[in-house]
Short mmCIF file of C-alpha atoms in Angstrom, two decimals:
data_model
loop_
_atom_site.label_atom_id
_atom_site.label_comp_id
_atom_site.label_asym_id
_atom_site.label_seq_id
_atom_site.Cartn_x
_atom_site.Cartn_y
_atom_site.Cartn_z
CA LEU A 1173 -107.87 44.76 11.09
CA GLY A 1174 -106.09 48.31 12.86
CA PHE A 1175 -104.96 45.81 16.58
CA TRP A 1176 -103.37 43.39 13.88
CA LEU A 1177 -101.64 45.53 11.98
CA GLN A 1178 -100.04 47.00 14.79
CA LYS A 1179 -99.03 44.18 15.72
CA ILE A 1180 -97.54 43.91 12.26
CA ALA A 1181 -95.98 47.72 12.42
CA SER A 1182 -94.53 46.80 15.79
CA SER A 1183 -92.75 43.41 14.72
CA TYR A 1184 -91.15 45.38 11.78
CA VAL A 1185 -90.42 48.52 13.79
CA SER A 1186 -88.56 45.93 16.66
CA GLY A 1187 -87.25 44.54 13.96
CA PHE A 1188 -85.00 47.56 12.26
CA ILE A 1189 -84.08 47.68 16.25
CA ILE A 1190 -82.74 44.22 16.26
CA LEU A 1191 -80.84 44.22 13.17
CA LEU A 1192 -79.13 48.21 14.26
CA ASP A 1193 -78.44 47.24 17.67
CA ARG A 1194 -76.86 43.48 16.47
CA SER A 1195 -77.98 42.23 19.56
CA ILE A 1196 -79.17 39.24 18.42
CA ARG A 1197 -76.92 37.87 15.13
CA ILE A 1198 -77.35 34.63 13.19
CA GLY A 1199 -76.02 32.19 14.48
CA ASP A 1200 -76.22 32.66 18.31
CA MET A 1201 -77.76 30.80 21.11
CA VAL A 1202 -80.45 31.78 22.41
CA THR A 1203 -83.13 31.50 24.84
CA VAL A 1204 -87.09 32.87 23.95
CA ASP A 1205 -90.18 32.10 25.62
CA ASN A 1206 -88.21 29.18 27.32
CA ARG A 1207 -87.20 28.27 24.06
CA MET A 1208 -83.55 27.60 23.29
CA GLY A 1209 -82.06 27.21 19.68
CA ARG A 1210 -79.13 28.72 17.53
CA VAL A 1211 -80.64 31.99 15.42
CA THR A 1212 -80.93 30.77 11.76
CA GLN A 1213 -82.60 33.06 10.20
CA LEU A 1214 -83.28 37.46 11.06
CA THR A 1215 -85.44 39.07 9.44
CA THR A 1216 -87.33 42.46 9.64
CA ARG A 1217 -90.39 40.65 10.59
CA TYR A 1218 -89.08 37.67 13.14
CA ILE A 1219 -86.10 35.38 13.81
CA VAL A 1220 -86.39 31.47 13.48
CA VAL A 1221 -84.77 29.45 16.36
CA LYS A 1222 -83.79 25.93 15.65
CA GLY A 1223 -83.79 23.61 18.97
CA ARG A 1224 -81.66 20.82 19.36
CA ASP A 1225 -84.34 18.60 18.71
CA GLY A 1226 -85.11 20.22 14.97
CA THR A 1227 -88.23 22.37 15.36
CA GLU A 1228 -87.66 25.99 14.32
CA ALA A 1229 -89.76 28.53 16.48
CA ILE A 1230 -90.76 31.42 14.54
CA ILE A 1231 -90.65 34.56 17.10
CA PRO A 1232 -92.15 37.69 16.04
CA ASN A 1233 -89.63 40.63 16.51
CA ASP A 1234 -91.67 42.88 19.35
CA THR A 1235 -91.50 39.26 21.62
CA LEU A 1236 -87.81 39.65 21.17
CA ILE A 1237 -88.15 43.28 22.21
CA THR A 1238 -90.65 43.13 25.19
CA SER A 1239 -89.23 39.75 26.39
CA THR A 1240 -86.50 38.78 28.56
CA VAL A 1241 -83.53 36.96 25.84
CA LEU A 1242 -81.11 34.95 27.01
CA ASN A 1243 -78.32 35.42 24.45
CA HIS A 1244 -75.50 32.56 25.31
CA SER A 1245 -73.52 33.78 22.83
CA TYR A 1246 -73.56 37.48 22.83
CA SER A 1247 -70.43 38.74 23.85
CA ASP A 1248 -68.66 35.61 24.85
CA ARG A 1249 -69.15 32.10 23.85
CA ASP A 1250 -67.99 30.16 26.75
CA THR A 1251 -71.14 28.78 28.74
CA ARG A 1252 -71.02 27.03 32.40
CA ILE A 1253 -72.46 24.27 32.73
CA GLY A 1254 -73.62 22.46 36.10
CA ILE A 1255 -73.28 18.95 36.51
CA PRO A 1256 -75.40 18.03 40.24
CA VAL A 1257 -73.90 14.55 41.71
CA GLN A 1258 -75.23 13.25 44.84
CA ILE A 1259 -72.81 10.74 47.05
CA SER A 1260 -73.13 8.71 50.25
CA TYR A 1261 -72.34 9.71 53.36
CA ALA A 1262 -70.05 6.95 53.67
CA SER A 1263 -68.00 7.96 50.37
CA ASP A 1264 -64.86 9.28 50.79
CA LEU A 1265 -65.82 13.35 49.72
CA GLU A 1266 -62.81 14.20 48.78
CA ASN A 1267 -61.59 11.37 46.34
CA ALA A 1268 -65.24 12.09 44.97
CA MET A 1269 -64.28 15.69 44.05
CA ARG A 1270 -61.05 14.92 42.58
CA ILE A 1271 -62.50 12.20 40.70
CA LEU A 1272 -65.79 14.61 39.55
CA VAL A 1273 -62.54 17.08 38.06
CA ASP A 1274 -60.68 14.44 36.69
CA VAL A 1275 -63.59 12.92 34.18
CA ALA A 1276 -64.33 17.10 33.31
CA ARG A 1277 -60.47 17.21 32.12
CA ASP A 1278 -60.46 14.57 30.48
CA HIS A 1279 -63.76 15.65 28.32
CA PRO A 1280 -62.68 17.10 24.57
CA ARG A 1281 -65.15 19.93 24.87
CA VAL A 1282 -64.84 21.17 28.41
CA LEU A 1283 -62.09 24.18 28.29
CA LYS A 1284 -59.31 23.80 30.85
CA ASN A 1285 -59.38 27.29 31.24
CA PRO A 1286 -61.22 28.66 33.46
CA GLU A 1287 -61.00 24.55 34.80
CA PRO A 1288 -64.06 22.43 35.91
CA LYS A 1289 -64.58 22.99 39.46
CA ALA A 1290 -66.13 20.40 41.84
CA LEU A 1291 -68.34 21.89 44.98
CA ILE A 1292 -70.56 20.93 47.48
CA LYS A 1293 -73.73 22.20 47.63
CA GLU A 1294 -75.31 21.09 50.65
CA PHE A 1295 -75.45 18.32 52.70
CA ALA A 1296 -79.24 16.58 52.02
CA ASP A 1297 -81.30 13.85 53.49
CA ASN A 1298 -79.76 11.32 51.60
CA GLY A 1299 -76.54 12.29 50.47
CA ILE A 1300 -73.87 14.97 49.92
CA GLN A 1301 -75.15 16.85 47.23
CA LEU A 1302 -72.31 17.87 44.79
CA GLU A 1303 -71.71 20.19 41.74
CA LEU A 1304 -69.57 19.97 38.96
CA GLY A 1305 -68.77 23.05 37.01
CA VAL A 1306 -67.61 22.93 33.58
CA TRP A 1307 -67.01 25.55 30.78
CA ILE A 1308 -67.40 24.52 27.06
CA GLN A 1309 -66.82 26.91 24.12
CA ASP A 1310 -69.72 25.62 21.75
CA PRO A 1311 -73.19 25.84 23.02
CA GLU A 1312 -74.68 24.90 19.59
CA GLU A 1313 -73.44 21.59 20.22
CA GLY A 1314 -75.90 20.78 23.12
CA GLN A 1315 -75.74 19.91 26.87
CA SER A 1316 -77.21 17.03 27.32
CA ASN A 1317 -74.72 14.81 25.04
CA LEU A 1318 -72.35 16.64 27.38
CA ARG A 1319 -74.03 16.09 30.36
CA SER A 1320 -74.76 12.62 29.65
CA ASP A 1321 -70.81 11.75 28.40
CA ILE A 1322 -69.60 12.98 32.09
CA ASN A 1323 -71.90 11.22 33.93
CA LEU A 1324 -71.41 7.95 32.34
CA GLY A 1325 -67.48 8.68 32.81
CA ILE A 1326 -68.76 9.32 36.59
CA TRP A 1327 -70.86 6.84 37.15
CA ARG A 1328 -67.68 4.39 35.27
CA GLU A 1329 -65.01 5.84 38.27
CA PHE A 1330 -67.24 5.98 41.40
CA ARG A 1331 -67.95 1.96 40.31
CA LYS A 1332 -64.27 1.79 40.44
CA HIS A 1333 -63.22 3.53 43.41
CA GLY A 1334 -66.01 2.54 45.91
CA ILE A 1335 -68.05 5.57 45.72
CA GLU A 1336 -71.99 5.47 46.49
CA ILE A 1337 -74.55 7.13 44.64
CA PRO A 1338 -77.39 7.06 47.26
CA PHE A 1339 -80.77 6.69 46.42
CA PRO A 1340 -83.73 7.66 49.23
CA GLN A 1341 -84.23 5.91 52.09
CA ARG A 1342 -86.47 5.87 55.40
CA GLU A 1343 -86.49 4.48 58.67
CA VAL A 1344 -89.61 3.65 59.72
CA ARG A 1345 -89.99 2.89 63.95
CA LEU A 1346 -92.94 1.74 65.67
CA ILE A 1347 -93.23 3.53 69.31
CA GLY A 1348 -95.85 2.35 71.57
CA PRO A 1349 -97.16 -0.69 74.24
CA SER A 1350 -95.71 -3.59 73.13
CA THR A 1351 -97.89 -6.84 72.96
CA ASP A 1352 -97.25 -10.17 72.67
CA ALA A 1353 -98.43 -12.77 70.19
CA THR A 1354 -101.60 -14.04 72.34
CA GLY A 1355 -103.12 -10.21 73.63
CA SER A 1356 -102.09 -9.97 76.89
#
């Protein structure tokens, strides 16, 4: 009973700390314990984080004090999103990078400043790994729908301009003495 009361007291004290320092506010986009969502309720004992799928997590305030909390909208609502894209080595790299930026610029949620940027991440086994970096101002609207819209636009433009998205391929070579069909 004493341990249980200690946890409740800890949550209440933590709640007062959170309310006083205003590190978390209603409407903030946060990630706590691998749960991302919008803070919909803030009490002296817990907060409610509503995920994009509609689920609501009730998180005790002492968890917020004792673990790392990512507040995606603490001082600035602008959020960077990296979208990975791989192209084949046979594709026009500079044109592909231009297409990535153009597709991002056309999306209404992508901020004009800072502007979208295409980066070469690495020369991978199956192709050139690029990343499209975009900034948004409304993280509460989610990232999956934005990624899907942009990926669909990239797909359409890549097809139109003959830029290939590679798939894993392996070449197998058999090395050894050759034998003819008779076995001799």
